[in-house]
Amino acid sequence: QKEVEQDPGPLSVPEGAIVSLNCTYSNSAFQYFMWYRQYSRKGPELLMYTYSSGNKEDGRFTAQVDKSSKYISLFIRDSQPSDSATYLCAMNTGGFKTIFGAGTRLFVKA
Amino acid sequence: NAGVTQTPKFQVLKTGQSMTLQCAQDMNHNSMYWYRQDPGMGLRLIYYSASEGTTDKGEVPNGYNVSRLNKREFSLRLESAAPSQTSVYFCASRETGDAGANVLTFGAGSRLTVL
């Protein structure tokens, strides 16, 4: 079993939809939870990070962490075609190693 | 522009050939990383260097060697390439002041094909 599980999709939604992306994990020692966005043939770039449980909002993006369920989510409101990318969840215990999910491919249709 | 620079961007090798992927960062970060990305597998850590002068194995180190040449540069070497090493390789660095979150800045990637 992988430490971090993420549905690879693809997920296709119409412009303006609310998108929900999710990851589950097995290591209860994870304390830091990140979401990276990766456009085709580019390197991943950090979108948001959250420490421990709770919510964090940044514009149209909201990250949620539920440590009791070992489940994290990223919500995108009013999705735009420019949001079409692969979204990678990532987790870290506070040390040097970060574990990534497989990534979910998102397509937002105009 | 500040960031992480990888060379080469593309490379085709024959089985058994060797090559070195180069990475340099100009953000004065202490830690540097090499990941590989394969379809359905996400990013997997090959090696990392917590600071200049140190290197450690990640999840998938077999078949690779690394050198932390100085604070800026971290290279990845394939001594005898195998088709299983066909992948996209990403170098990343981490800001010292954000130790807990381990927020990584990635390069654009190096696409390697081994025939």
mmCIF file of C-alpha atoms in Angstrom:
data_model
loop_
_atom_site.group_PDB
_atom_site.id
_atom_site.type_symbol
_atom_site.label_atom_id
_atom_site.label_comp_id
_atom_site.label_asym_id
_atom_site.label_seq_id
_atom_site.Cartn_x
_atom_site.Cartn_y
_atom_site.Cartn_z
ATOM 1 C CA GLN A 1 0.000 0.000 0.000
ATOM 2 C CA LYS A 2 1.286 3.437 -0.931
ATOM 3 C CA GLU A 3 1.735 5.972 1.867
ATOM 4 C CA VAL A 4 -0.253 8.533 -0.115
ATOM 5 C CA GLU A 5 -3.147 7.600 -2.406
ATOM 6 C CA GLN A 6 -4.547 9.970 -5.022
ATOM 7 C CA ASP A 7 -7.013 9.221 -7.816
ATOM 8 C CA PRO A 8 -5.200 9.950 -11.110
ATOM 9 C CA GLY A 9 -8.421 10.950 -12.928
ATOM 10 C CA PRO A 10 -8.731 12.477 -15.405
ATOM 11 C CA LEU A 11 -11.385 14.791 -14.011
ATOM 12 C CA SER A 12 -13.262 16.890 -16.556
ATOM 13 C CA VAL A 13 -15.534 19.762 -15.453
ATOM 14 C CA PRO A 14 -17.229 22.740 -17.138
ATOM 15 C CA GLU A 15 -15.915 26.242 -16.573
ATOM 16 C CA GLY A 16 -17.302 27.751 -13.369
ATOM 17 C CA ALA A 17 -17.725 24.416 -11.574
ATOM 18 C CA ILE A 18 -16.462 23.694 -8.078
ATOM 19 C CA VAL A 19 -13.684 21.120 -8.190
ATOM 20 C CA SER A 20 -12.831 18.768 -5.335
ATOM 21 C CA LEU A 21 -9.492 16.964 -5.323
ATOM 22 C CA ASN A 22 -8.600 14.489 -2.593
ATOM 23 C CA CYS A 23 -5.841 12.369 -1.113
ATOM 24 C CA THR A 24 -5.724 9.779 1.629
ATOM 25 C CA TYR A 25 -2.653 8.743 3.581
ATOM 26 C CA SER A 26 -1.570 6.074 6.016
ATOM 27 C CA ASN A 27 1.275 7.668 8.010
ATOM 28 C CA SER A 28 -0.136 9.429 11.075
ATOM 29 C CA ALA A 29 3.208 11.220 11.557
ATOM 30 C CA PHE A 30 2.575 13.537 8.597
ATOM 31 C CA GLN A 31 2.238 17.106 9.873
ATOM 32 C CA TYR A 32 2.615 19.252 6.754
ATOM 33 C CA PHE A 33 0.307 18.944 3.776
ATOM 34 C CA MET A 34 0.965 20.581 0.429
ATOM 35 C CA TRP A 35 -0.712 20.917 -2.938
ATOM 36 C CA TYR A 36 1.403 21.427 -6.037
ATOM 37 C CA ARG A 37 0.136 22.297 -9.508
ATOM 38 C CA GLN A 38 1.940 21.002 -12.572
ATOM 39 C CA TYR A 39 1.249 22.213 -16.086
ATOM 40 C CA SER A 40 2.087 19.945 -18.994
ATOM 41 C CA ARG A 41 5.842 19.538 -19.514
ATOM 42 C CA LYS A 42 6.633 21.882 -16.603
ATOM 43 C CA GLY A 43 7.899 21.377 -13.076
ATOM 44 C CA PRO A 44 5.477 21.307 -10.119
ATOM 45 C CA GLU A 45 4.862 24.601 -8.354
ATOM 46 C CA LEU A 46 3.550 25.046 -4.828
ATOM 47 C CA LEU A 47 -0.090 26.062 -4.626
ATOM 48 C CA MET A 48 -0.784 25.868 -0.893
ATOM 49 C CA TYR A 49 0.438 24.251 2.281
ATOM 50 C CA THR A 50 -1.234 23.554 5.618
ATOM 51 C CA TYR A 51 0.160 22.567 8.970
ATOM 52 C CA SER A 52 -1.786 19.909 10.908
ATOM 53 C CA SER A 53 -5.580 19.907 10.677
ATOM 54 C CA GLY A 54 -7.902 22.668 9.552
ATOM 55 C CA ASN A 55 -8.666 24.820 6.554
ATOM 56 C CA LYS A 56 -6.688 27.352 4.571
ATOM 57 C CA GLU A 57 -8.066 29.644 1.899
ATOM 58 C CA ASP A 58 -6.231 31.518 -0.848
ATOM 59 C CA GLY A 59 -8.434 33.210 -3.397
ATOM 60 C CA ARG A 60 -10.422 30.552 -5.268
ATOM 61 C CA PHE A 61 -8.506 27.726 -3.577
ATOM 62 C CA THR A 62 -9.274 26.092 -0.223
ATOM 63 C CA ALA A 63 -7.207 23.319 1.367
ATOM 64 C CA GLN A 64 -8.683 21.106 4.071
ATOM 65 C CA VAL A 65 -6.944 18.574 6.298
ATOM 66 C CA ASP A 66 -8.738 15.993 8.435
ATOM 67 C CA LYS A 67 -6.053 14.150 10.368
ATOM 68 C CA SER A 68 -8.560 11.951 12.197
ATOM 69 C CA SER A 69 -9.626 10.492 8.835
ATOM 70 C CA LYS A 70 -6.187 10.823 7.205
ATOM 71 C CA TYR A 71 -7.829 12.720 4.363
ATOM 72 C CA ILE A 72 -6.961 15.990 2.645
ATOM 73 C CA SER A 73 -8.828 17.988 0.041
ATOM 74 C CA LEU A 74 -8.314 20.881 -2.330
ATOM 75 C CA PHE A 75 -11.355 22.822 -3.528
ATOM 76 C CA ILE A 76 -11.273 25.124 -6.530
ATOM 77 C CA ARG A 77 -14.172 27.543 -6.873
ATOM 78 C CA ASP A 78 -15.255 29.122 -10.151
ATOM 79 C CA SER A 79 -12.850 26.881 -12.070
ATOM 80 C CA GLN A 80 -11.207 28.349 -15.171
ATOM 81 C CA PRO A 81 -9.657 26.717 -18.256
ATOM 82 C CA SER A 82 -6.313 27.992 -16.954
ATOM 83 C CA ASP A 83 -6.762 25.665 -13.952
ATOM 84 C CA SER A 84 -6.338 22.674 -16.290
ATOM 85 C CA ALA A 85 -3.255 20.912 -14.930
ATOM 86 C CA THR A 86 -2.166 17.989 -12.787
ATOM 87 C CA TYR A 87 -2.593 18.534 -9.048
ATOM 88 C CA LEU A 88 -0.219 16.707 -6.730
ATOM 89 C CA CYS A 89 -0.781 16.327 -3.018
ATOM 90 C CA ALA A 90 2.351 16.037 -0.881
ATOM 91 C CA MET A 91 3.051 15.348 2.774
ATOM 92 C CA ASN A 92 5.915 15.677 5.192
ATOM 93 C CA THR A 93 6.571 14.741 8.816
ATOM 94 C CA GLY A 94 8.770 17.781 9.387
ATOM 95 C CA GLY A 95 11.972 16.175 8.145
ATOM 96 C CA PHE A 96 13.707 16.342 4.807
ATOM 97 C CA LYS A 97 11.590 13.869 2.848
ATOM 98 C CA THR A 98 8.336 14.782 1.146
ATOM 99 C CA ILE A 99 6.032 12.044 -0.164
ATOM 100 C CA PHE A 100 3.883 12.816 -3.188
ATOM 101 C CA GLY A 101 0.613 11.400 -4.449
ATOM 102 C CA ALA A 102 0.384 10.207 -8.056
ATOM 103 C CA GLY A 103 -1.384 13.418 -9.146
ATOM 104 C CA THR A 104 -4.894 14.073 -10.517
ATOM 105 C CA ARG A 105 -5.261 15.427 -14.054
ATOM 106 C CA LEU A 106 -7.901 18.153 -14.238
ATOM 107 C CA PHE A 107 -9.499 19.494 -17.420
ATOM 108 C CA VAL A 108 -11.727 22.579 -17.231
ATOM 109 C CA LYS A 109 -13.784 22.996 -20.403
ATOM 110 C CA ALA A 110 -14.664 26.480 -21.653
ATOM 111 C CA ASN B 1 15.232 34.762 -13.193
ATOM 112 C CA ALA B 2 15.921 33.135 -9.829
ATOM 113 C CA GLY B 3 15.129 29.452 -9.601
ATOM 114 C CA VAL B 4 16.324 25.938 -10.320
ATOM 115 C CA THR B 5 18.023 25.223 -13.651
ATOM 116 C CA GLN B 6 18.397 21.703 -15.038
ATOM 117 C CA THR B 7 20.436 20.499 -17.998
ATOM 118 C CA PRO B 8 19.934 18.832 -20.365
ATOM 119 C CA LYS B 9 16.204 19.156 -21.019
ATOM 120 C CA PHE B 10 16.121 16.055 -23.231
ATOM 121 C CA GLN B 11 18.470 13.091 -23.628
ATOM 122 C CA VAL B 12 18.338 9.738 -25.402
ATOM 123 C CA LEU B 13 20.742 7.038 -24.255
ATOM 124 C CA LYS B 14 21.447 3.469 -25.205
ATOM 125 C CA THR B 15 21.406 0.768 -22.550
ATOM 126 C CA GLY B 16 24.699 0.728 -20.691
ATOM 127 C CA GLN B 17 25.690 4.311 -21.475
ATOM 128 C CA SER B 18 26.384 6.774 -18.680
ATOM 129 C CA MET B 19 25.376 10.373 -18.235
ATOM 130 C CA THR B 20 25.102 13.149 -15.671
ATOM 131 C CA LEU B 21 22.132 15.423 -15.102
ATOM 132 C CA GLN B 22 23.119 18.843 -13.833
ATOM 133 C CA CYS B 23 21.158 21.053 -11.452
ATOM 134 C CA ALA B 24 21.896 24.518 -10.104
ATOM 135 C CA GLN B 25 19.893 26.865 -7.871
ATOM 136 C CA ASP B 26 20.504 30.531 -7.211
ATOM 137 C CA MET B 27 18.198 30.991 -4.208
ATOM 138 C CA ASN B 28 20.835 30.212 -1.559
ATOM 139 C CA HIS B 29 18.848 27.133 -0.456
ATOM 140 C CA ASN B 30 20.626 24.588 1.752
ATOM 141 C CA SER B 31 18.766 21.447 0.695
ATOM 142 C CA MET B 32 18.528 19.955 -2.782
ATOM 143 C CA TYR B 33 16.669 16.953 -4.164
ATOM 144 C CA TRP B 34 16.392 14.664 -7.176
ATOM 145 C CA TYR B 35 13.009 13.104 -8.012
ATOM 146 C CA ARG B 36 11.817 10.987 -10.906
ATOM 147 C CA GLN B 37 8.259 11.140 -12.253
ATOM 148 C CA ASP B 38 6.619 8.206 -13.997
ATOM 149 C CA PRO B 39 2.988 7.848 -15.154
ATOM 150 C CA GLY B 40 0.756 6.714 -12.290
ATOM 151 C CA MET B 41 3.647 6.777 -9.802
ATOM 152 C CA GLY B 42 3.873 10.425 -8.878
ATOM 153 C CA LEU B 43 7.187 11.912 -7.828
ATOM 154 C CA ARG B 44 9.602 9.508 -6.160
ATOM 155 C CA LEU B 45 12.666 10.699 -4.276
ATOM 156 C CA ILE B 46 15.963 9.357 -5.605
ATOM 157 C CA TYR B 47 18.534 11.203 -3.453
ATOM 158 C CA TYR B 48 18.668 14.364 -1.439
ATOM 159 C CA SER B 49 21.301 16.616 0.079
ATOM 160 C CA ALA B 50 20.261 18.245 3.335
ATOM 161 C CA SER B 51 23.227 20.594 3.209
ATOM 162 C CA GLU B 52 26.500 21.086 1.384
ATOM 163 C CA GLY B 53 28.727 18.063 1.949
ATOM 164 C CA THR B 54 25.960 15.570 2.762
ATOM 165 C CA THR B 55 23.855 13.241 0.624
ATOM 166 C CA ASP B 56 21.257 10.610 1.534
ATOM 167 C CA LYS B 57 19.241 7.960 -0.266
ATOM 168 C CA GLY B 58 15.568 8.394 -0.983
ATOM 169 C CA GLU B 59 12.961 5.830 -2.033
ATOM 170 C CA VAL B 60 14.530 4.691 -5.325
ATOM 171 C CA PRO B 61 18.346 5.206 -5.231
ATOM 172 C CA ASN B 62 19.458 2.035 -7.041
ATOM 173 C CA GLY B 63 21.307 2.739 -10.284
ATOM 174 C CA TYR B 64 22.057 6.368 -9.413
ATOM 175 C CA ASN B 65 24.812 8.369 -7.777
ATOM 176 C CA VAL B 66 24.834 12.015 -6.751
ATOM 177 C CA SER B 67 27.356 14.731 -6.042
ATOM 178 C CA ARG B 68 26.747 17.934 -4.113
ATOM 179 C CA LEU B 69 29.447 19.970 -5.817
ATOM 180 C CA ASN B 70 28.859 23.131 -3.780
ATOM 181 C CA LYS B 71 25.893 24.921 -2.243
ATOM 182 C CA ARG B 72 24.443 25.783 -5.667
ATOM 183 C CA GLU B 73 24.937 22.551 -7.606
ATOM 184 C CA PHE B 74 23.674 18.984 -7.207
ATOM 185 C CA SER B 75 24.259 16.446 -9.988
ATOM 186 C CA LEU B 76 22.704 13.037 -10.663
ATOM 187 C CA ARG B 77 24.702 10.350 -12.465
ATOM 188 C CA LEU B 78 23.529 7.205 -14.201
ATOM 189 C CA GLU B 79 26.570 4.938 -14.472
ATOM 190 C CA SER B 80 25.016 2.253 -16.706
ATOM 191 C CA ALA B 81 21.616 3.319 -17.979
ATOM 192 C CA ALA B 82 18.748 0.806 -18.165
ATOM 193 C CA PRO B 83 15.362 1.112 -19.925
ATOM 194 C CA SER B 84 13.705 1.183 -16.469
ATOM 195 C CA GLN B 85 15.388 4.551 -15.931
ATOM 196 C CA THR B 86 13.382 6.137 -18.739
ATOM 197 C CA SER B 87 11.609 8.915 -16.899
ATOM 198 C CA VAL B 88 11.314 12.631 -16.291
ATOM 199 C CA TYR B 89 13.798 13.803 -13.677
ATOM 200 C CA PHE B 90 13.203 16.839 -11.502
ATOM 201 C CA CYS B 91 15.659 18.679 -9.341
ATOM 202 C CA ALA B 92 14.313 20.733 -6.439
ATOM 203 C CA SER B 93 15.641 22.910 -3.652
ATOM 204 C CA ARG B 94 14.239 23.927 -0.288
ATOM 205 C CA GLU B 95 14.301 27.204 1.556
ATOM 206 C CA THR B 96 16.167 26.960 4.859
ATOM 207 C CA GLY B 97 13.774 29.159 6.799
ATOM 208 C CA ASP B 98 10.754 27.041 6.038
ATOM 209 C CA ALA B 99 12.169 23.821 7.440
ATOM 210 C CA GLY B 100 9.005 22.238 8.695
ATOM 211 C CA ALA B 101 6.883 22.598 5.601
ATOM 212 C CA ASN B 102 9.663 21.406 3.334
ATOM 213 C CA VAL B 103 8.350 23.589 0.539
ATOM 214 C CA LEU B 104 10.176 22.682 -2.641
ATOM 215 C CA THR B 105 11.032 24.763 -5.696
ATOM 216 C CA PHE B 106 11.347 22.572 -8.790
ATOM 217 C CA GLY B 107 13.248 22.864 -12.028
ATOM 218 C CA ALA B 108 11.605 22.369 -15.421
ATOM 219 C CA GLY B 109 12.627 18.713 -15.686
ATOM 220 C CA SER B 110 14.944 16.553 -17.781
ATOM 221 C CA ARG B 111 13.309 13.957 -20.057
ATOM 222 C CA LEU B 112 15.483 10.857 -20.372
ATOM 223 C CA THR B 113 14.829 7.949 -22.718
ATOM 224 C CA VAL B 114 16.933 4.797 -22.499
ATOM 225 C CA LEU B 115 16.701 2.514 -25.533
#
